[in-house]
PDB file of C-alpha atoms in Angstrom:
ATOM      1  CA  UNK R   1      33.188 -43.735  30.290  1.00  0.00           C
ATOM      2  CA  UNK R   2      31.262 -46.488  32.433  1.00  0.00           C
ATOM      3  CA  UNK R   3      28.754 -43.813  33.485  1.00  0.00           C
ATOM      4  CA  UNK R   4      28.055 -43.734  29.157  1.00  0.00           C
ATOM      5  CA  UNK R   5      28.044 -47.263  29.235  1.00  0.00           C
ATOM      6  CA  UNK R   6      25.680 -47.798  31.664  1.00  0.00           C
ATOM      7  CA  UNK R   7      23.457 -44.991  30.600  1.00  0.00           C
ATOM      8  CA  UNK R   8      23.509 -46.994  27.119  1.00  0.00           C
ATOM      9  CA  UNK R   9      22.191 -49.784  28.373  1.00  0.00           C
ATOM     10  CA  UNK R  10      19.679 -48.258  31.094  1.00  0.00           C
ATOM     11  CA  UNK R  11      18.032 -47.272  27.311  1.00  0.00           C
ATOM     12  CA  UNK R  12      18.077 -50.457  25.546  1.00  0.00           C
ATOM     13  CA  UNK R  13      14.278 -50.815  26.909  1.00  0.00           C
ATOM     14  CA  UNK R  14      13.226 -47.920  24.465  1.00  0.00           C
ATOM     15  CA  UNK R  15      12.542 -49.294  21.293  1.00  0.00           C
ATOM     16  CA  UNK R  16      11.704 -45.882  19.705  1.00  0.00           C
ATOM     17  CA  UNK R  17      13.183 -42.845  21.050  1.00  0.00           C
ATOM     18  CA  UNK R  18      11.216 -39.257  21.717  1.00  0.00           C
ATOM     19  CA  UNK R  19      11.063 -36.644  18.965  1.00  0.00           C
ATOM     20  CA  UNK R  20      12.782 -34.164  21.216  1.00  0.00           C
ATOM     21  CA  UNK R  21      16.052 -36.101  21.310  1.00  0.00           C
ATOM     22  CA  UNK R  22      19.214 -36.624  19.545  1.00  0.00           C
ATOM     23  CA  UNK R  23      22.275 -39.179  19.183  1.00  0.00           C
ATOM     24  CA  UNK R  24      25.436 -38.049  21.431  1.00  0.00           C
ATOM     25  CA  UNK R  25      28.333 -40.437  20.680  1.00  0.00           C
ATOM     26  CA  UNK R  26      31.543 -40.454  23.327  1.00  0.00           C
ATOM     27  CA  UNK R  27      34.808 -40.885  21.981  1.00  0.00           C
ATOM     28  CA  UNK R  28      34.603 -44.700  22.541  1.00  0.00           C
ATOM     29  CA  UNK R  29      31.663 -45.035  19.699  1.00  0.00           C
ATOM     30  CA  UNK R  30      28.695 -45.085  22.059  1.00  0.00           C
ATOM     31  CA  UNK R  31      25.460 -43.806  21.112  1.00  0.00           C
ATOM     32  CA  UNK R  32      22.649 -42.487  23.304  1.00  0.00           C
ATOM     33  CA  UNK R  33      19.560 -40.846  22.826  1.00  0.00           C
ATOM     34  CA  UNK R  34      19.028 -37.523  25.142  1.00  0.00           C
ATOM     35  CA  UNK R  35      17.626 -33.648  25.418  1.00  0.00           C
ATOM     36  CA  UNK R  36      20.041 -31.372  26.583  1.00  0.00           C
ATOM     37  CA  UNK R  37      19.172 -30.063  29.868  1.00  0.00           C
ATOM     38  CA  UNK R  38      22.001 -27.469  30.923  1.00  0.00           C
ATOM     39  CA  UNK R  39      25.396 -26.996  30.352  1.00  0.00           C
ATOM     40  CA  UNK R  40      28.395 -25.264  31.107  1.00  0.00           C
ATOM     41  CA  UNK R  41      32.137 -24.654  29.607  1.00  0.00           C
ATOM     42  CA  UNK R  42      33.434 -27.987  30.727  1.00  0.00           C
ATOM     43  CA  UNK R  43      30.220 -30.741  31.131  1.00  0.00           C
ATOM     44  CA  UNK R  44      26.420 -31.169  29.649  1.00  0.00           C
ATOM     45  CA  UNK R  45      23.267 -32.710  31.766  1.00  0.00           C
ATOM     46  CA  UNK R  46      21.376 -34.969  29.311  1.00  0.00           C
ATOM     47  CA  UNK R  47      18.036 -36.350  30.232  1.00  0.00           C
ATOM     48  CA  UNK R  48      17.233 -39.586  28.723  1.00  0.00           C
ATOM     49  CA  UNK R  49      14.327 -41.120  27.219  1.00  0.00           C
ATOM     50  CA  UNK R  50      13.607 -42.819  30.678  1.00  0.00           C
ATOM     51  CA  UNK R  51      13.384 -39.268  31.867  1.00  0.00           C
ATOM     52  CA  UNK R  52      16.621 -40.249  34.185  1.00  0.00           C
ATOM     53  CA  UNK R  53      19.195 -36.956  34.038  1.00  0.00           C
ATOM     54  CA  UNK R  54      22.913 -37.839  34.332  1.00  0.00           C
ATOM     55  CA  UNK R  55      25.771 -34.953  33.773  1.00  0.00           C
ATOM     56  CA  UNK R  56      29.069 -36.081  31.386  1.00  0.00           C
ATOM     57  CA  UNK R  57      32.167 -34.226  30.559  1.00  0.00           C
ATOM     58  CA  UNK R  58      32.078 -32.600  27.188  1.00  0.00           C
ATOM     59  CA  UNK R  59      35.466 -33.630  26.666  1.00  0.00           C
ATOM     60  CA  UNK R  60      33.836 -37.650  26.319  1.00  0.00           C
ATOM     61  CA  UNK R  61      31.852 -36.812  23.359  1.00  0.00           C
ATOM     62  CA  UNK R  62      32.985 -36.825  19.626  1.00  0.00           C
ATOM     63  CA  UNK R  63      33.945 -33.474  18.290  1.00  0.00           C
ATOM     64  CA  UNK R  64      30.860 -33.192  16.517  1.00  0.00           C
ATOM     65  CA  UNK R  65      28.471 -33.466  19.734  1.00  0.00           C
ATOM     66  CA  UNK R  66      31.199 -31.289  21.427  1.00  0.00           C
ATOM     67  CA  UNK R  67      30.257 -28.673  18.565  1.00  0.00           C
ATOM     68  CA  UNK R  68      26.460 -28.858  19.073  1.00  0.00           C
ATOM     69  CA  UNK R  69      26.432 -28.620  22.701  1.00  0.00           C
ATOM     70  CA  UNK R  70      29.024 -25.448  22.029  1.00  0.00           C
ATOM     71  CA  UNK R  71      26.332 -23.759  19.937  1.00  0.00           C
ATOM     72  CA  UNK R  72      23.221 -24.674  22.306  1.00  0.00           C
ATOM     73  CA  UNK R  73      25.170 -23.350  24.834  1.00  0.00           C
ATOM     74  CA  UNK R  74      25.914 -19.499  22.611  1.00  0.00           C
ATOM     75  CA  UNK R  75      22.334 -19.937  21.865  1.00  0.00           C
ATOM     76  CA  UNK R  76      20.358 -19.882  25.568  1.00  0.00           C
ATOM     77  CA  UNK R  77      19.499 -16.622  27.222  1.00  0.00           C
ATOM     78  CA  UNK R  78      21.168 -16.397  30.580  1.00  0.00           C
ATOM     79  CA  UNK R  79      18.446 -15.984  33.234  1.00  0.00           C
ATOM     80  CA  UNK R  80      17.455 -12.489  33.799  1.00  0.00           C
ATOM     81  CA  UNK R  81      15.707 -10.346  36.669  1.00  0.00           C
ATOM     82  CA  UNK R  82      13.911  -7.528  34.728  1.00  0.00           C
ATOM     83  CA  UNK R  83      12.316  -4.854  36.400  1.00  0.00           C
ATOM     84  CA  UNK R  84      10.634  -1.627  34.542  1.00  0.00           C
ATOM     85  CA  UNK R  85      10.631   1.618  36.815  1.00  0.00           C
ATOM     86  CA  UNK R  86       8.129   4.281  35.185  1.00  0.00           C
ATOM     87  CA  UNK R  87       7.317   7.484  36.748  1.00  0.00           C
ATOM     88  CA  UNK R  88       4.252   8.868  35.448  1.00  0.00           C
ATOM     89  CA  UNK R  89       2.683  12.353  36.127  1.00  0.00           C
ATOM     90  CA  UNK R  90      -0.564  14.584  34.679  1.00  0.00           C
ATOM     91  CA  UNK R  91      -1.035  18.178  35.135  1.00  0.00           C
ATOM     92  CA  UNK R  92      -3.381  20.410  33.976  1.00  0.00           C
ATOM     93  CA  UNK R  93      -2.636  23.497  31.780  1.00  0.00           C
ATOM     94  CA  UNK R  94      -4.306  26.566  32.929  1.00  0.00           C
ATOM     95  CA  UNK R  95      -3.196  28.918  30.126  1.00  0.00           C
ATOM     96  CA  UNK R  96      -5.269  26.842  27.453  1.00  0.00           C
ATOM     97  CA  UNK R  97      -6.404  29.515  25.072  1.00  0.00           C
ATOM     98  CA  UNK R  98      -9.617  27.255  24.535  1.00  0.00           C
ATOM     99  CA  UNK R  99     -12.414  28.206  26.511  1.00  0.00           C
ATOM    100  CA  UNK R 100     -14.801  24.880  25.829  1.00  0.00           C
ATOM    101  CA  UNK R 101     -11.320  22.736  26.481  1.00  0.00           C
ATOM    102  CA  UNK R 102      -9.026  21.598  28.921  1.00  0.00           C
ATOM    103  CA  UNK R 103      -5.280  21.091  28.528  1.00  0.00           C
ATOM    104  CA  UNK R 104      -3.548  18.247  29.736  1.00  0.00           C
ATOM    105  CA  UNK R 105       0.524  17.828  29.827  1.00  0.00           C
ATOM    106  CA  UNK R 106       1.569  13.626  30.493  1.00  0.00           C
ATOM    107  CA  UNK R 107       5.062  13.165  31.545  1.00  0.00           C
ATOM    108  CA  UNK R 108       7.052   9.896  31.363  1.00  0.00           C
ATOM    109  CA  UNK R 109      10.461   8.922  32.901  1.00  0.00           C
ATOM    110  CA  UNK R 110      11.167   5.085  32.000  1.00  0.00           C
ATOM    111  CA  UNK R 111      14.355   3.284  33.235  1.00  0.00           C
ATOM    112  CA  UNK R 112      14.951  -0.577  33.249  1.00  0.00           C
ATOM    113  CA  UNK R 113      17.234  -2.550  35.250  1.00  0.00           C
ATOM    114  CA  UNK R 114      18.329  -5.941  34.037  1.00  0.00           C
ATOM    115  CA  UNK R 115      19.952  -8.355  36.492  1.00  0.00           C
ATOM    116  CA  UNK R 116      21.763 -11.146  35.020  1.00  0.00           C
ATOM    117  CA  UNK R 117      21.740 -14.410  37.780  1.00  0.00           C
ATOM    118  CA  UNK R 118      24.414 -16.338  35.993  1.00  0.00           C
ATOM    119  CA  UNK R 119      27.846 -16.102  36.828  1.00  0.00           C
ATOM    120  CA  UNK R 120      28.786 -18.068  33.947  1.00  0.00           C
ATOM    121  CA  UNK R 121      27.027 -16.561  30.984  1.00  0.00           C
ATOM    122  CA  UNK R 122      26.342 -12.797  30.035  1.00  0.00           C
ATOM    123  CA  UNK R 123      23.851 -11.238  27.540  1.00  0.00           C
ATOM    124  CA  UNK R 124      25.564 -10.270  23.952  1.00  0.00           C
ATOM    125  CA  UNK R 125      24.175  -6.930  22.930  1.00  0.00           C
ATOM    126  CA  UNK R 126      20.772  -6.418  23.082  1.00  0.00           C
ATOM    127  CA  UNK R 127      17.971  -3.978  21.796  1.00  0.00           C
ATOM    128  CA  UNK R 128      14.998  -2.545  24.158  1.00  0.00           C
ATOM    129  CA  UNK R 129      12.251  -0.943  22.194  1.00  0.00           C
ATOM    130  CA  UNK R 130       9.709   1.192  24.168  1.00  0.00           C
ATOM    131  CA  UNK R 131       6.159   2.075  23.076  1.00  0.00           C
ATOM    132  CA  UNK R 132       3.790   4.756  24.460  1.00  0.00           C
ATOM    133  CA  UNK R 133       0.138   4.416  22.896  1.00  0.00           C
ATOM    134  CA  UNK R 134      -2.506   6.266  22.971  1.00  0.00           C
ATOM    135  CA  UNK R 135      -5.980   6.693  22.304  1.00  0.00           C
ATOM    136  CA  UNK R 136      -8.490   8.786  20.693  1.00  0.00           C
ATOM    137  CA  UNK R 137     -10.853  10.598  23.008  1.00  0.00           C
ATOM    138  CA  UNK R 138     -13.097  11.097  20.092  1.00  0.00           C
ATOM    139  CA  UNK R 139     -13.075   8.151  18.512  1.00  0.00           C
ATOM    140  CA  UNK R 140     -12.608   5.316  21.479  1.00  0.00           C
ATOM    141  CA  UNK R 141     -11.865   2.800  18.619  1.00  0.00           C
ATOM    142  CA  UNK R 142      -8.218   4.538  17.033  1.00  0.00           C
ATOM    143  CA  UNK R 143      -5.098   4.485  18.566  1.00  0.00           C
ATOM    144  CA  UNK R 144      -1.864   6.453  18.091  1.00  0.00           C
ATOM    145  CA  UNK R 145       1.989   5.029  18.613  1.00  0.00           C
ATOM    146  CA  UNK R 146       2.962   8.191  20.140  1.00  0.00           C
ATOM    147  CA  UNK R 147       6.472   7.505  21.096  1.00  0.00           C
ATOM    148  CA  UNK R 148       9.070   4.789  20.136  1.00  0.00           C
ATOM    149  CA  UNK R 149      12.318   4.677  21.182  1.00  0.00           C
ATOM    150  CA  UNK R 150      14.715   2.250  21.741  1.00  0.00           C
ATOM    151  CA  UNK R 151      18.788   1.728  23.529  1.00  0.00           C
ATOM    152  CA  UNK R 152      21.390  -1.066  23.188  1.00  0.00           C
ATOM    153  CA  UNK R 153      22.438  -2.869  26.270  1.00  0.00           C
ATOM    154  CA  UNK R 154      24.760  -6.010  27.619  1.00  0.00           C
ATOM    155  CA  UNK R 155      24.957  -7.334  30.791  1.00  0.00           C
ATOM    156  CA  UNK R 156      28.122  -9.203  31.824  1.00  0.00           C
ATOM    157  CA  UNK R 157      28.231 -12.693  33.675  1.00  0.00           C
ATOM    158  CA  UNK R 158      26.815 -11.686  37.020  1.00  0.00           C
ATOM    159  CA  UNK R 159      26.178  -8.122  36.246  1.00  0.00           C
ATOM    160  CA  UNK R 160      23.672  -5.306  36.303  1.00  0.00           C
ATOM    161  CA  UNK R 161      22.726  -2.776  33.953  1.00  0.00           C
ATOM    162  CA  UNK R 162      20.023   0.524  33.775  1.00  0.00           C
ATOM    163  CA  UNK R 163      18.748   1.295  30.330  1.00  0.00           C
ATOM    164  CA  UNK R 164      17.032   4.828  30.508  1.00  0.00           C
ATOM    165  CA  UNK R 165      15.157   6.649  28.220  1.00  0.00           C
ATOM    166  CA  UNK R 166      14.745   9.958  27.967  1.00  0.00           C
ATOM    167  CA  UNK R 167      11.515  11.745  29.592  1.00  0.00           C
ATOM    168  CA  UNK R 168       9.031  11.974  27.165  1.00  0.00           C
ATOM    169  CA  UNK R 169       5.996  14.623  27.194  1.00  0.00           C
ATOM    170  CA  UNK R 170       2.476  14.380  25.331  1.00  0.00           C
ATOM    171  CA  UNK R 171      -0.453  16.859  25.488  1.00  0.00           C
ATOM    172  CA  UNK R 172      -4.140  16.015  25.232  1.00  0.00           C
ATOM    173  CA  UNK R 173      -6.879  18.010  25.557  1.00  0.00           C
ATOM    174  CA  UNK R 174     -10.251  17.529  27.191  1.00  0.00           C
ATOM    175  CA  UNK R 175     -13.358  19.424  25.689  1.00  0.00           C
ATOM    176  CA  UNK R 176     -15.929  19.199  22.853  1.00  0.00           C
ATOM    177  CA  UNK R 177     -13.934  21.734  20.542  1.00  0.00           C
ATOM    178  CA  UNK R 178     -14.622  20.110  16.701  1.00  0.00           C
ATOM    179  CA  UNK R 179     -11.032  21.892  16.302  1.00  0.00           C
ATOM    180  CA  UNK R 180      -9.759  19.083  18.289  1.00  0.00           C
ATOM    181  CA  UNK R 181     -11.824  16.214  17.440  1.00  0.00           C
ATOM    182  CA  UNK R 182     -10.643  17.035  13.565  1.00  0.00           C
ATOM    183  CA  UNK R 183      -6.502  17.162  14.110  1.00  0.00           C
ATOM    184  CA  UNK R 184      -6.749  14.677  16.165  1.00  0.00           C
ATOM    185  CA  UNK R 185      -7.149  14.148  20.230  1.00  0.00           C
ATOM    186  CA  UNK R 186      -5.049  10.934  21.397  1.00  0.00           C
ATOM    187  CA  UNK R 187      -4.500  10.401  25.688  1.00  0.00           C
ATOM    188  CA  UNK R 188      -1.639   8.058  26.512  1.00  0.00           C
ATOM    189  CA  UNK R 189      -3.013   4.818  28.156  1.00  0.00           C
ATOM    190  CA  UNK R 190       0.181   2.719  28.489  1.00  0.00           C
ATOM    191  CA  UNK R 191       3.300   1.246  27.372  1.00  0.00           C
ATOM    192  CA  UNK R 192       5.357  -1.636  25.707  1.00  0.00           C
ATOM    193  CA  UNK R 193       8.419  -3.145  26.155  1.00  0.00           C
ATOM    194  CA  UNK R 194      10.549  -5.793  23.504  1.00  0.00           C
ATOM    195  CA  UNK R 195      13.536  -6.452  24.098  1.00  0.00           C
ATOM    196  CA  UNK R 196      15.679  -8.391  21.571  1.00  0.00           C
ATOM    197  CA  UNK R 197      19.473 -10.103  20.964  1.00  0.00           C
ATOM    198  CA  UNK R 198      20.637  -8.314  18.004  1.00  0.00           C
ATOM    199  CA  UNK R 199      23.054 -11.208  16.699  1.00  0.00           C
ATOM    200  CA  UNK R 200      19.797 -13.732  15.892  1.00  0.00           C
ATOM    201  CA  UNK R 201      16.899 -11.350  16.931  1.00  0.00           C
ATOM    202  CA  UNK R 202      15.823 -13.888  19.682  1.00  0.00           C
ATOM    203  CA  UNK R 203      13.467 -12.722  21.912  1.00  0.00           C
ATOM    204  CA  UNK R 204      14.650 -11.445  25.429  1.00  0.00           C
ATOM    205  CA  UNK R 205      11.749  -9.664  27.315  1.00  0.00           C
ATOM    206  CA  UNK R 206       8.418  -8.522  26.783  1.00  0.00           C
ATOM    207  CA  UNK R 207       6.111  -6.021  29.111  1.00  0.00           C
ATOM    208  CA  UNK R 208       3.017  -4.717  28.528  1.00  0.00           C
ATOM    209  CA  UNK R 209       1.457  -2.293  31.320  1.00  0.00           C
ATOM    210  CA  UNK R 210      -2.519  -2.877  30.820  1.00  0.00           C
ATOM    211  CA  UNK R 211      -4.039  -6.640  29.706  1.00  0.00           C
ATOM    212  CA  UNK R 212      -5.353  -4.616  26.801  1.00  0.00           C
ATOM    213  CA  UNK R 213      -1.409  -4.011  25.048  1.00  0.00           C
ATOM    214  CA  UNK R 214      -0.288  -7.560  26.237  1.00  0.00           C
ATOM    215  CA  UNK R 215      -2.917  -9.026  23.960  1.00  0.00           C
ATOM    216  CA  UNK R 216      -1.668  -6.632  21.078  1.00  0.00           C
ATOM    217  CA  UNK R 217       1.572  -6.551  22.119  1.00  0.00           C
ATOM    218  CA  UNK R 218       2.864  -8.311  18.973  1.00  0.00           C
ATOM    219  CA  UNK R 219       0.858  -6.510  16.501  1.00  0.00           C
ATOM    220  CA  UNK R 220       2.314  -3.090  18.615  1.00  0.00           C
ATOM    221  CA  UNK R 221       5.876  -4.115  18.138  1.00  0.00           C
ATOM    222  CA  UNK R 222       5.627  -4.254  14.531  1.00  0.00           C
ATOM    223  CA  UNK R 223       4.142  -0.636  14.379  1.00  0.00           C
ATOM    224  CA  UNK R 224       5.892   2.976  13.848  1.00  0.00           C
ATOM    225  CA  UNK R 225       5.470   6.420  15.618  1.00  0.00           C
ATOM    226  CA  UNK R 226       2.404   8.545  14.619  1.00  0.00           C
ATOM    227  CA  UNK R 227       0.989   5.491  13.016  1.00  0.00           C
ATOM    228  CA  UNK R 228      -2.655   5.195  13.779  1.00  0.00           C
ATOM    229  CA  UNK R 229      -4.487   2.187  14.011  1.00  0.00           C
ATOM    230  CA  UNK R 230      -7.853   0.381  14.845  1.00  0.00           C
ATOM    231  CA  UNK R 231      -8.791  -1.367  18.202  1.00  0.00           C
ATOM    232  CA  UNK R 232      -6.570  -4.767  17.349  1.00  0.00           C
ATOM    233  CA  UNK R 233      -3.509  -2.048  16.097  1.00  0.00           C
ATOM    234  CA  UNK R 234      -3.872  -2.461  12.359  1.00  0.00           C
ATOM    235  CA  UNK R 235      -3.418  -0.149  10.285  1.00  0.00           C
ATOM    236  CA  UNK R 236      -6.038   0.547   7.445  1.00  0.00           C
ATOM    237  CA  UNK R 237      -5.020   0.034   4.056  1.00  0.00           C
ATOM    238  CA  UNK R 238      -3.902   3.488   2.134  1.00  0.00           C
ATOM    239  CA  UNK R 239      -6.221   5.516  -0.097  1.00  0.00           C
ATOM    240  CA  UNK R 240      -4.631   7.949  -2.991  1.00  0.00           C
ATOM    241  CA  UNK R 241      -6.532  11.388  -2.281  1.00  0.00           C
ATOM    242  CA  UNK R 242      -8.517  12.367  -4.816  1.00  0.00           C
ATOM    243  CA  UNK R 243     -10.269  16.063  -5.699  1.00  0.00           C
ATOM    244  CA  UNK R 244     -13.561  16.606  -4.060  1.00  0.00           C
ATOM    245  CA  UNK R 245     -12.454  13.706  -1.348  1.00  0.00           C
ATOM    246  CA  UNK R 246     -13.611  15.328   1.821  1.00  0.00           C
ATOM    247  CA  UNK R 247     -11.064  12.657   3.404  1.00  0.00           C
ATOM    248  CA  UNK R 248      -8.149  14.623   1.839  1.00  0.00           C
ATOM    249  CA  UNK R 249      -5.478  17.046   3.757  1.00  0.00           C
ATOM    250  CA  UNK R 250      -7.160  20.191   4.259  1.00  0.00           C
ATOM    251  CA  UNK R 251      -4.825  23.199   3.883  1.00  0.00           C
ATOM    252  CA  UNK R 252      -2.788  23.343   6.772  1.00  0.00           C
ATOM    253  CA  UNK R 253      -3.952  20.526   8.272  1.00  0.00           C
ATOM    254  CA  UNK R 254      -0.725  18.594  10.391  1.00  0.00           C
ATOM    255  CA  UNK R 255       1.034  15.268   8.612  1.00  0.00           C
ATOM    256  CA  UNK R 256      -0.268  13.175  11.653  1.00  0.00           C
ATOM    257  CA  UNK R 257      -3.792  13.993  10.749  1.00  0.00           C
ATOM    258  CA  UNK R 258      -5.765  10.679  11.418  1.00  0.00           C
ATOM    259  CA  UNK R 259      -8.087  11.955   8.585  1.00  0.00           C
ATOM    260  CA  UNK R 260      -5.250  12.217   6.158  1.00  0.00           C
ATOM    261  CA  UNK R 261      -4.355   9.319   3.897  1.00  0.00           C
ATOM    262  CA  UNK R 262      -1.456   7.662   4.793  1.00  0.00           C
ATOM    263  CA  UNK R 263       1.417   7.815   2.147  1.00  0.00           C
ATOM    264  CA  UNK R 264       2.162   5.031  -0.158  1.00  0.00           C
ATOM    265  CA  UNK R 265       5.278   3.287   0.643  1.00  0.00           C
ATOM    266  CA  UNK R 266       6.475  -0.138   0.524  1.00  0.00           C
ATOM    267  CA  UNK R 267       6.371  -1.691   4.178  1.00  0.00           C
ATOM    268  CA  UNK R 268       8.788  -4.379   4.956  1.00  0.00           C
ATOM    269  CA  UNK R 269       7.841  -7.753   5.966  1.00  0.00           C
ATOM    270  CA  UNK R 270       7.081  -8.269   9.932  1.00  0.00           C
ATOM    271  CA  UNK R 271       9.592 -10.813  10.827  1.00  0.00           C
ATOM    272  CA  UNK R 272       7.980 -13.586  12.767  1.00  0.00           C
ATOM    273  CA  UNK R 273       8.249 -13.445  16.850  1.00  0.00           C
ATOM    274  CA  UNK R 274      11.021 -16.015  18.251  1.00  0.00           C
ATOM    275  CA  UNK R 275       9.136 -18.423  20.600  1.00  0.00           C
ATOM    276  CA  UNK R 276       8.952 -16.739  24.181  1.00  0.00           C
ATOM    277  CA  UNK R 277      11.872 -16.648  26.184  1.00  0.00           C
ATOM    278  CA  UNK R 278      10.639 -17.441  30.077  1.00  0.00           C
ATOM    279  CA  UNK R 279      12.706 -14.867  32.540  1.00  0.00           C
ATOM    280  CA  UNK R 280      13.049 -16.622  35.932  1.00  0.00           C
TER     281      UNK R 280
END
């Protein structure tokens, strides 16, 4: 109670109190201005206008304050040590029945582990995503979401957990066949990572493994598998085939044709990113 008191008055000076505060009131009816800095089950460090930090017992403040600090404390994302592990191997296909063109098999094994430092605090269920992209070797500009998949995790207070995916295989093929450049020819250049709390879709984790898919990595997250898209990942607006269109589905040709309109369909909003989430 005095340490309130005094931290009441040590604020008097202020006249007009920072836009990143809020009241806390202790069970005596005093008021002070502060920021949450940390907290635990039992006691909450405030920082003050003056910038001075003090720690009180939750148990001082009125119910209501005891509520919000309750719900900032559900709310924070318990540090995290997050390291992806991807094993990555090429090997060329001798038995390609295509004299002018070279077959190529990628294999990808991806697991995760997730350290949680707090003793305290674990991570409620949370979703990983995982993106391989590609891109065309015939047209430098379009890229392909190859592969998405994505696993549910928690990590208890103190604990440690492996998400792995299964391995994944793509095949591209080098040579100046037109048989090629018309279906389609996409080599895999990287992978994403998003990683999100399901109960309030906060962000947890992002990776990207070039500087070319962390700039895009937002506009990649929103994306589907086979969809195709232009050098900042958008998607180009559908066309309804028409007869005589030489853009239309020839006979035969695959559903993943990058010459083939996409269907009409209704896509749902992209929700907004939560703000960053920094992962000591």
């Amino acid at each position: 109670m005095k340490l309130f008191t005094s931290l009441l008055v040590a604020t008097t000076v202020l006249a007009t109190p920072p836009a990143w505060s809020r009241p806390f009131t202790n069970t005596a009816g005093k008021t002070i201005e502060a920021e949450i800095v940390r907290a635990t089950a039992t006691s909450v460090t405030l920082r003050l206008p003056n910038r001075r930090i003090a720690t009180v017992e939750i148990s001082s403040l009125q119910e209501a304050d005891q509520a919000f600090v309750g719900k900032w404390l559900a709310a924070q994302v318990p540090p995290l040590r997050i390291t992806p592990n991807m094993v990555r191997k090429t090997t060329k296909d001798s038995r390609s029945s295509y004299s002018r063109s070279r077959s190529y098999q990628q294999s990808f094994e991806l697991s995760v582990d997730v350290t949680n430092d707090d003793n305290a605090k674990g991570l409620e269920e949370t979703t990983l995503k995982y993106f391989l992209v590609g891109r065309s070797l015939g047209k430098t500009k379009s890229y392909k979401i190859l592969r998405v998949e994505e696993k549910d995790f928690q990590v208890g207070p103190g604990g440690r957990e492996t998400v792995a995916f299964p391995r994944t295989a793509h095949r591209y093929y080098d040579g100046s066949s037109n048989f090629f450049s018309y279906y389609g020819n996409y080599k895999c250049i990287g992978y994403v990572l998003y990683a999100f709390r399901k109960k309030d879709d906060r962000e947890v984790y992002t990776h990207a493994s070039t500087p070319q898919l962390e700039e895009a990595l937002y506009s990649i997250v929103t994306l589907r598998q086979r969809d195709v898209v232009d050098e900042n990942f958008q998607k180009a607006p559908p066309r309804r085939a028409v007869s005589g269109d030489r853009n239309s589905r020839r006979p035969g040709a695959p559903a993943d044709d990058p010459s083939t309109p996409a269907r009409r369909r209704t896509p749902s909003p992209p929700s907004k990113p939560a703000p960053p989430i920094i992962i000591r």
